[in-house]
PDB file of N, CA and C in Angstrom:
ATOM      1  N   UNK A   1      -8.893   7.932  -1.315  1.00 79.00           N
ATOM      2  CA  UNK A   1      -7.802   8.594  -1.989  1.00 79.00           C
ATOM      3  C   UNK A   1      -7.088   7.578  -2.888  1.00 79.00           C
ATOM      4  N   UNK A   2      -6.728   8.035  -4.055  1.00 90.00           N
ATOM      5  CA  UNK A   2      -6.029   7.179  -5.018  1.00 90.00           C
ATOM      6  C   UNK A   2      -4.630   6.826  -4.524  1.00 90.00           C
ATOM      7  N   UNK A   3      -4.197   5.627  -4.804  1.00 93.00           N
ATOM      8  CA  UNK A   3      -2.908   5.141  -4.308  1.00 93.00           C
ATOM      9  C   UNK A   3      -1.731   5.986  -4.787  1.00 93.00           C
ATOM     10  N   UNK A   4      -1.798   6.486  -6.001  1.00 90.00           N
ATOM     11  CA  UNK A   4      -0.660   7.256  -6.505  1.00 90.00           C
ATOM     12  C   UNK A   4      -0.432   8.527  -5.698  1.00 90.00           C
ATOM     13  N   UNK A   5      -1.423   8.954  -4.925  1.00 91.00           N
ATOM     14  CA  UNK A   5      -1.290  10.170  -4.116  1.00 91.00           C
ATOM     15  C   UNK A   5      -0.549   9.905  -2.801  1.00 91.00           C
ATOM     16  N   UNK A   6      -0.505   8.657  -2.355  1.00 93.00           N
ATOM     17  CA  UNK A   6       0.202   8.367  -1.100  1.00 93.00           C
ATOM     18  C   UNK A   6       1.353   7.381  -1.257  1.00 93.00           C
ATOM     19  N   UNK A   7       1.441   6.685  -2.364  1.00 93.00           N
ATOM     20  CA  UNK A   7       2.450   5.641  -2.537  1.00 93.00           C
ATOM     21  C   UNK A   7       3.876   6.157  -2.351  1.00 93.00           C
ATOM     22  N   UNK A   8       4.210   7.296  -2.918  1.00 91.00           N
ATOM     23  CA  UNK A   8       5.580   7.803  -2.829  1.00 91.00           C
ATOM     24  C   UNK A   8       5.998   8.141  -1.397  1.00 91.00           C
ATOM     25  N   UNK A   9       5.041   8.405  -0.533  1.00 94.00           N
ATOM     26  CA  UNK A   9       5.349   8.822   0.835  1.00 94.00           C
ATOM     27  C   UNK A   9       5.424   7.672   1.835  1.00 94.00           C
ATOM     28  N   UNK A  10       4.987   6.494   1.448  1.00 95.00           N
ATOM     29  CA  UNK A  10       4.994   5.369   2.389  1.00 95.00           C
ATOM     30  C   UNK A  10       6.415   4.827   2.533  1.00 95.00           C
ATOM     31  N   UNK A  11       6.732   4.310   3.704  1.00 95.00           N
ATOM     32  CA  UNK A  11       8.091   3.826   3.972  1.00 95.00           C
ATOM     33  C   UNK A  11       8.412   2.572   3.143  1.00 95.00           C
ATOM     34  N   UNK A  12       9.685   2.382   2.908  1.00 94.00           N
ATOM     35  CA  UNK A  12      10.166   1.298   2.054  1.00 94.00           C
ATOM     36  C   UNK A  12       9.787  -0.081   2.587  1.00 94.00           C
ATOM     37  N   UNK A  13       9.851  -0.265   3.890  1.00 96.00           N
ATOM     38  CA  UNK A  13       9.505  -1.569   4.482  1.00 96.00           C
ATOM     39  C   UNK A  13       8.051  -1.952   4.167  1.00 96.00           C
ATOM     40  N   UNK A  14       7.150  -0.997   4.253  1.00 96.00           N
ATOM     41  CA  UNK A  14       5.739  -1.265   3.945  1.00 96.00           C
ATOM     42  C   UNK A  14       5.547  -1.542   2.457  1.00 96.00           C
ATOM     43  N   UNK A  15       6.250  -0.783   1.607  1.00 94.00           N
ATOM     44  CA  UNK A  15       6.180  -1.034   0.163  1.00 94.00           C
ATOM     45  C   UNK A  15       6.634  -2.453  -0.159  1.00 94.00           C
ATOM     46  N   UNK A  16       7.729  -2.858   0.452  1.00 94.00           N
ATOM     47  CA  UNK A  16       8.248  -4.203   0.201  1.00 94.00           C
ATOM     48  C   UNK A  16       7.243  -5.262   0.631  1.00 94.00           C
ATOM     49  N   UNK A  17       6.611  -5.062   1.799  1.00 96.00           N
ATOM     50  CA  UNK A  17       5.629  -6.025   2.265  1.00 96.00           C
ATOM     51  C   UNK A  17       4.477  -6.126   1.272  1.00 96.00           C
ATOM     52  N   UNK A  18       3.993  -4.989   0.812  1.00 95.00           N
ATOM     53  CA  UNK A  18       2.878  -4.981  -0.129  1.00 95.00           C
ATOM     54  C   UNK A  18       3.251  -5.670  -1.442  1.00 95.00           C
ATOM     55  N   UNK A  19       4.460  -5.430  -1.918  1.00 94.00           N
ATOM     56  CA  UNK A  19       4.907  -6.062  -3.165  1.00 94.00           C
ATOM     57  C   UNK A  19       5.067  -7.571  -2.998  1.00 94.00           C
ATOM     58  N   UNK A  20       5.555  -8.003  -1.849  1.00 94.00           N
ATOM     59  CA  UNK A  20       5.795  -9.425  -1.604  1.00 94.00           C
ATOM     60  C   UNK A  20       4.516 -10.188  -1.273  1.00 94.00           C
ATOM     61  N   UNK A  21       3.478  -9.478  -0.906  1.00 96.00           N
ATOM     62  CA  UNK A  21       2.214 -10.101  -0.499  1.00 96.00           C
ATOM     63  C   UNK A  21       1.058  -9.585  -1.345  1.00 96.00           C
ATOM     64  N   UNK A  22       1.274  -9.544  -2.651  1.00 95.00           N
ATOM     65  CA  UNK A  22       0.265  -9.001  -3.568  1.00 95.00           C
ATOM     66  C   UNK A  22      -1.101  -9.635  -3.346  1.00 95.00           C
ATOM     67  N   UNK A  23      -2.084  -8.778  -3.283  1.00 94.00           N
ATOM     68  CA  UNK A  23      -3.491  -9.149  -3.170  1.00 94.00           C
ATOM     69  C   UNK A  23      -3.850  -9.832  -1.857  1.00 94.00           C
ATOM     70  N   UNK A  24      -3.044  -9.572  -0.832  1.00 94.00           N
ATOM     71  CA  UNK A  24      -3.357 -10.102   0.497  1.00 94.00           C
ATOM     72  C   UNK A  24      -4.687  -9.511   0.966  1.00 94.00           C
ATOM     73  N   UNK A  25      -5.494 -10.331   1.585  1.00 90.00           N
ATOM     74  CA  UNK A  25      -6.789  -9.842   2.063  1.00 90.00           C
ATOM     75  C   UNK A  25      -6.682  -9.190   3.428  1.00 90.00           C
ATOM     76  N   UNK A  26      -5.628  -9.521   4.159  1.00 91.00           N
ATOM     77  CA  UNK A  26      -5.383  -8.896   5.457  1.00 91.00           C
ATOM     78  C   UNK A  26      -4.002  -8.267   5.452  1.00 91.00           C
ATOM     79  N   UNK A  27      -3.939  -7.044   5.904  1.00 93.00           N
ATOM     80  CA  UNK A  27      -2.669  -6.321   5.979  1.00 93.00           C
ATOM     81  C   UNK A  27      -2.261  -6.186   7.441  1.00 93.00           C
ATOM     82  N   UNK A  28      -0.967  -6.284   7.726  1.00 94.00           N
ATOM     83  CA  UNK A  28      -0.509  -6.093   9.114  1.00 94.00           C
ATOM     84  C   UNK A  28      -0.871  -4.694   9.611  1.00 94.00           C
ATOM     85  N   UNK A  29      -1.125  -4.610  10.885  1.00 94.00           N
ATOM     86  CA  UNK A  29      -1.491  -3.319  11.480  1.00 94.00           C
ATOM     87  C   UNK A  29      -0.444  -2.253  11.187  1.00 94.00           C
ATOM     88  N   UNK A  30       0.823  -2.625  11.219  1.00 95.00           N
ATOM     89  CA  UNK A  30       1.899  -1.660  10.955  1.00 95.00           C
ATOM     90  C   UNK A  30       1.781  -1.067   9.547  1.00 95.00           C
ATOM     91  N   UNK A  31       1.482  -1.899   8.566  1.00 95.00           N
ATOM     92  CA  UNK A  31       1.334  -1.423   7.186  1.00 95.00           C
ATOM     93  C   UNK A  31       0.085  -0.551   7.075  1.00 95.00           C
ATOM     94  N   UNK A  32      -0.997  -0.977   7.691  1.00 94.00           N
ATOM     95  CA  UNK A  32      -2.227  -0.177   7.675  1.00 94.00           C
ATOM     96  C   UNK A  32      -1.979   1.203   8.277  1.00 94.00           C
ATOM     97  N   UNK A  33      -1.248   1.243   9.382  1.00 94.00           N
ATOM     98  CA  UNK A  33      -0.967   2.506  10.051  1.00 94.00           C
ATOM     99  C   UNK A  33      -0.095   3.399   9.176  1.00 94.00           C
ATOM    100  N   UNK A  34       0.903   2.818   8.526  1.00 96.00           N
ATOM    101  CA  UNK A  34       1.790   3.604   7.651  1.00 96.00           C
ATOM    102  C   UNK A  34       1.002   4.213   6.487  1.00 96.00           C
ATOM    103  N   UNK A  35       0.085   3.448   5.921  1.00 95.00           N
ATOM    104  CA  UNK A  35      -0.751   3.957   4.825  1.00 95.00           C
ATOM    105  C   UNK A  35      -1.571   5.151   5.319  1.00 95.00           C
ATOM    106  N   UNK A  36      -2.184   5.008   6.476  1.00 94.00           N
ATOM    107  CA  UNK A  36      -2.985   6.097   7.038  1.00 94.00           C
ATOM    108  C   UNK A  36      -2.111   7.312   7.376  1.00 94.00           C
ATOM    109  N   UNK A  37      -0.908   7.057   7.883  1.00 95.00           N
ATOM    110  CA  UNK A  37      -0.010   8.147   8.280  1.00 95.00           C
ATOM    111  C   UNK A  37       0.409   9.038   7.110  1.00 95.00           C
ATOM    112  N   UNK A  38       0.476   8.473   5.908  1.00 95.00           N
ATOM    113  CA  UNK A  38       0.909   9.268   4.749  1.00 95.00           C
ATOM    114  C   UNK A  38      -0.257   9.825   3.942  1.00 95.00           C
ATOM    115  N   UNK A  39      -1.454   9.711   4.490  1.00 92.00           N
ATOM    116  CA  UNK A  39      -2.605  10.319   3.831  1.00 92.00           C
ATOM    117  C   UNK A  39      -3.468   9.358   3.036  1.00 92.00           C
ATOM    118  N   UNK A  40      -3.170   8.079   3.122  1.00 92.00           N
ATOM    119  CA  UNK A  40      -3.997   7.080   2.441  1.00 92.00           C
ATOM    120  C   UNK A  40      -5.251   6.800   3.246  1.00 92.00           C
ATOM    121  N   UNK A  41      -5.991   5.787   2.842  1.00 91.00           N
ATOM    122  CA  UNK A  41      -7.208   5.434   3.581  1.00 91.00           C
ATOM    123  C   UNK A  41      -6.898   5.139   5.049  1.00 91.00           C
ATOM    124  N   UNK A  42      -7.847   5.484   5.920  1.00 89.00           N
ATOM    125  CA  UNK A  42      -7.686   5.237   7.347  1.00 89.00           C
ATOM    126  C   UNK A  42      -7.883   3.758   7.659  1.00 89.00           C
ATOM    127  N   UNK A  43      -7.485   3.367   8.854  1.00 85.00           N
ATOM    128  CA  UNK A  43      -7.548   1.959   9.251  1.00 85.00           C
ATOM    129  C   UNK A  43      -8.925   1.343   9.013  1.00 85.00           C
ATOM    130  N   UNK A  44      -9.968   2.041   9.428  1.00 87.00           N
ATOM    131  CA  UNK A  44     -11.319   1.495   9.282  1.00 87.00           C
ATOM    132  C   UNK A  44     -11.736   1.378   7.812  1.00 87.00           C
ATOM    133  N   UNK A  45     -11.178   2.203   6.954  1.00 87.00           N
ATOM    134  CA  UNK A  45     -11.487   2.140   5.521  1.00 87.00           C
ATOM    135  C   UNK A  45     -10.763   0.981   4.847  1.00 87.00           C
ATOM    136  N   UNK A  46      -9.696   0.502   5.466  1.00 83.00           N
ATOM    137  CA  UNK A  46      -8.911  -0.596   4.883  1.00 83.00           C
ATOM    138  C   UNK A  46      -9.234  -1.940   5.523  1.00 83.00           C
ATOM    139  N   UNK A  47     -10.313  -2.009   6.279  1.00 77.00           N
ATOM    140  CA  UNK A  47     -10.663  -3.253   6.962  1.00 77.00           C
ATOM    141  C   UNK A  47     -10.781  -4.421   5.978  1.00 77.00           C
ATOM    142  N   UNK A  48     -11.233  -4.153   4.776  1.00 77.00           N
ATOM    143  CA  UNK A  48     -11.370  -5.204   3.767  1.00 77.00           C
ATOM    144  C   UNK A  48     -10.147  -5.324   2.874  1.00 77.00           C
ATOM    145  N   UNK A  49      -9.093  -4.580   3.196  1.00 86.00           N
ATOM    146  CA  UNK A  49      -7.874  -4.614   2.401  1.00 86.00           C
ATOM    147  C   UNK A  49      -7.896  -3.547   1.316  1.00 86.00           C
ATOM    148  N   UNK A  50      -6.882  -3.581   0.486  1.00 93.00           N
ATOM    149  CA  UNK A  50      -6.779  -2.620  -0.611  1.00 93.00           C
ATOM    150  C   UNK A  50      -7.712  -3.012  -1.747  1.00 93.00           C
ATOM    151  N   UNK A  51      -8.029  -2.060  -2.588  1.00 93.00           N
ATOM    152  CA  UNK A  51      -8.907  -2.330  -3.730  1.00 93.00           C
ATOM    153  C   UNK A  51      -8.130  -3.046  -4.832  1.00 93.00           C
ATOM    154  N   UNK A  52      -8.849  -3.639  -5.772  1.00 94.00           N
ATOM    155  CA  UNK A  52      -8.198  -4.289  -6.913  1.00 94.00           C
ATOM    156  C   UNK A  52      -7.357  -3.286  -7.688  1.00 94.00           C
ATOM    157  N   UNK A  53      -7.847  -2.065  -7.820  1.00 94.00           N
ATOM    158  CA  UNK A  53      -7.094  -1.023  -8.538  1.00 94.00           C
ATOM    159  C   UNK A  53      -5.786  -0.703  -7.813  1.00 94.00           C
ATOM    160  N   UNK A  54      -5.823  -0.674  -6.476  1.00 94.00           N
ATOM    161  CA  UNK A  54      -4.601  -0.432  -5.704  1.00 94.00           C
ATOM    162  C   UNK A  54      -3.596  -1.556  -5.935  1.00 94.00           C
ATOM    163  N   UNK A  55      -4.072  -2.789  -5.898  1.00 95.00           N
ATOM    164  CA  UNK A  55      -3.174  -3.930  -6.118  1.00 95.00           C
ATOM    165  C   UNK A  55      -2.620  -3.913  -7.536  1.00 95.00           C
ATOM    166  N   UNK A  56      -3.449  -3.551  -8.496  1.00 94.00           N
ATOM    167  CA  UNK A  56      -2.964  -3.446  -9.885  1.00 94.00           C
ATOM    168  C   UNK A  56      -1.846  -2.418  -9.974  1.00 94.00           C
ATOM    169  N   UNK A  57      -2.002  -1.300  -9.297  1.00 94.00           N
ATOM    170  CA  UNK A  57      -0.968  -0.268  -9.287  1.00 94.00           C
ATOM    171  C   UNK A  57       0.323  -0.814  -8.679  1.00 94.00           C
ATOM    172  N   UNK A  58       0.209  -1.450  -7.535  1.00 94.00           N
ATOM    173  CA  UNK A  58       1.396  -1.987  -6.863  1.00 94.00           C
ATOM    174  C   UNK A  58       2.101  -3.006  -7.752  1.00 94.00           C
ATOM    175  N   UNK A  59       1.333  -3.823  -8.426  1.00 92.00           N
ATOM    176  CA  UNK A  59       1.903  -4.869  -9.270  1.00 92.00           C
ATOM    177  C   UNK A  59       2.526  -4.329 -10.550  1.00 92.00           C
ATOM    178  N   UNK A  60       1.901  -3.330 -11.164  1.00 89.00           N
ATOM    179  CA  UNK A  60       2.342  -2.916 -12.492  1.00 89.00           C
ATOM    180  C   UNK A  60       2.992  -1.537 -12.572  1.00 89.00           C
ATOM    181  N   UNK A  61       2.659  -0.653 -11.658  1.00 80.00           N
ATOM    182  CA  UNK A  61       3.126   0.720 -11.785  1.00 80.00           C
ATOM    183  C   UNK A  61       4.180   1.133 -10.775  1.00 80.00           C
ATOM    184  N   UNK A  62       4.204   0.493  -9.623  1.00 70.00           N
ATOM    185  CA  UNK A  62       5.178   0.901  -8.616  1.00 70.00           C
ATOM    186  C   UNK A  62       6.557   0.421  -9.034  1.00 70.00           C
ATOM    187  N   UNK A  63       7.543   1.208  -8.727  1.00 66.00           N
ATOM    188  CA  UNK A  63       8.914   0.856  -9.093  1.00 66.00           C
ATOM    189  C   UNK A  63       9.634   0.296  -7.886  1.00 66.00           C
ATOM    190  N   UNK A  64      10.524  -0.640  -8.134  1.00 60.00           N
ATOM    191  CA  UNK A  64      11.267  -1.250  -7.046  1.00 60.00           C
ATOM    192  C   UNK A  64      12.446  -0.394  -6.615  1.00 60.00           C
ATOM    193  N   UNK A  65      12.757   0.630  -7.383  1.00 53.00           N
ATOM    194  CA  UNK A  65      13.859   1.530  -7.030  1.00 53.00           C
ATOM    195  C   UNK A  65      13.234   2.761  -6.366  1.00 53.00           C
ATOM    196  N   UNK A  66      13.015   2.670  -5.077  1.00 49.00           N
ATOM    197  CA  UNK A  66      12.377   3.783  -4.354  1.00 49.00           C
ATOM    198  C   UNK A  66      13.399   4.619  -3.648  1.00 49.00           C
TER     199      UNK A  66
END
């Protein structure tokens, strides 16, 4: 699922972590669970982390005023 379909629904704490840790290869279990909870990729699908396109979105398209 494309990030823009679940980004608005993820909690602010997880968004902040993702923004502060751009392109991290490992995501905390809590962040992985929050992504799955809002309809994003499931835990097993995120084992390798987010895609480059997802990171590009977080870096350039996500707004800090959530």
